[in-house]
């Protein structure tokens, strides 16, 4: 990952690694090594305990000896999460990626956590410990690269990125052997891989309108996360070339809850062609929906979907120059949102958060309730 520390087993909270076209083997090997550094702990919720980690870099080497981790890991937690957690393997630093799931278990809001982290870490750990002491049951704790990376309920079904890639590769090797990796991304929070299916365009685009087929190729994105809204997700996509891959529809989610998650992920790949058919049907319907207040509708879609402002404004200006105040179809709005996403890819190629937020905006647009956005209103961002 970029921004990694020099300690062999430690990786900074904010570290990311990007993989380019054709680097599937490199992504697989990276995820295998990551899996070797990860273990899941089953703990009683009343048996774990939080400690405050204060911003004391001069004391970090001594704390590191006590916690049996690197000094880098201690300093990173002092600067960010501000907590340690005691489990069956001892006391360990907490990583940023665990904060959302810790707040869920502790039933406190992220704004409350951030206020106490900045101003009174002693109170923060007391609040969390008091709440956990009143709860019952078990939790599952992810420990990876010298830190606590997630804290979930006992029902959480973990599956490593290495296993997910193995399932994907096994199925595609048999059914779509000429697939090509377009891009990949790994952080402590998530893994994403985009696979191009251009060799099977006729198969995957069989229900897509002809104008969408021209110049575009099918691709599928797989995303997995061990934090927040946790699920393995498969997303049918349009590969527009130049590294611009946009979602055709909302993702198909395989929750990290329940038995046989490996079987459920495998079944999702089995149904991938049907997902493309459903997404193609949704996009086809866009051509039949008249939008009378195009500019106002586009503004609502871009703003509510969280498209970055500069790229949204650029796409809006391009739309206005072509259509002005004329009536359009929902497909025209969708393509303008795709243009905005393309600008985000070009301008923020290494900003994963902006890329995923912009992609989600495109996916939402494909299934928006148009009667809610096709209304007179503000025509500027």
CSV table of C-alpha atoms in Angstrom, one decimal, residues 34-43 87-89 97-98 101 105 139-145 147-161 163 188-189 224-228 230 256-257 261:
chain,number,residue,atom,x,y,z
A,34,UNK,CA,-3.2,-9.5,3.7
A,35,UNK,CA,-5.2,-12.6,4.7
A,36,UNK,CA,-2.0,-14.1,6.3
A,37,UNK,CA,-1.8,-11.0,8.6
A,38,UNK,CA,-5.5,-11.2,9.6
A,39,UNK,CA,-7.3,-13.1,12.4
A,40,UNK,CA,-10.9,-13.0,13.6
A,41,UNK,CA,-11.5,-13.2,17.4
A,42,UNK,CA,-14.7,-14.4,19.0
A,43,UNK,CA,-15.1,-12.5,22.2
A,87,UNK,CA,-9.2,-8.8,23.9
A,88,UNK,CA,-8.2,-12.4,24.4
A,89,UNK,CA,-4.9,-11.7,22.6
A,97,UNK,CA,-11.5,1.5,10.0
A,98,UNK,CA,-12.9,0.0,13.2
A,101,UNK,CA,-18.4,-0.6,13.8
A,105,UNK,CA,-21.7,-1.7,19.1
A,139,UNK,CA,-18.8,-10.0,19.2
A,140,UNK,CA,-16.3,-10.7,16.4
A,141,UNK,CA,-13.2,-8.7,16.3
A,142,UNK,CA,-10.9,-8.3,13.2
A,143,UNK,CA,-7.2,-8.0,14.1
A,144,UNK,CA,-4.9,-7.2,11.1
A,145,UNK,CA,-1.6,-5.5,10.6
A,147,UNK,CA,-4.4,-3.2,14.9
A,148,UNK,CA,-8.1,-3.8,15.6
A,149,UNK,CA,-9.7,-3.2,12.2
A,150,UNK,CA,-13.4,-4.0,12.8
A,151,UNK,CA,-15.8,-5.0,15.7
A,152,UNK,CA,-19.0,-6.8,14.6
A,153,UNK,CA,-21.8,-8.8,16.1
A,154,UNK,CA,-21.4,-12.6,16.6
A,155,UNK,CA,-23.5,-13.2,13.5
A,156,UNK,CA,-20.9,-11.6,11.2
A,157,UNK,CA,-19.7,-14.0,8.5
A,158,UNK,CA,-16.2,-13.1,7.5
A,159,UNK,CA,-14.7,-13.9,4.1
A,160,UNK,CA,-11.2,-12.7,3.0
A,161,UNK,CA,-10.5,-10.8,-0.1
A,163,UNK,CA,-11.1,-16.1,-1.0
A,188,UNK,CA,-8.2,-1.3,5.4
A,189,UNK,CA,-11.9,-0.5,4.7
A,224,UNK,CA,-16.2,-6.1,-0.2
A,225,UNK,CA,-15.9,-4.3,3.1
A,226,UNK,CA,-15.5,-5.3,6.7
A,227,UNK,CA,-16.8,-2.0,8.0
A,228,UNK,CA,-20.0,0.0,8.2
A,230,UNK,CA,-21.0,-4.6,5.3
A,256,UNK,CA,-21.9,-10.7,5.8
A,257,UNK,CA,-24.7,-12.2,7.9
A,261,UNK,CA,-21.2,-16.9,2.6
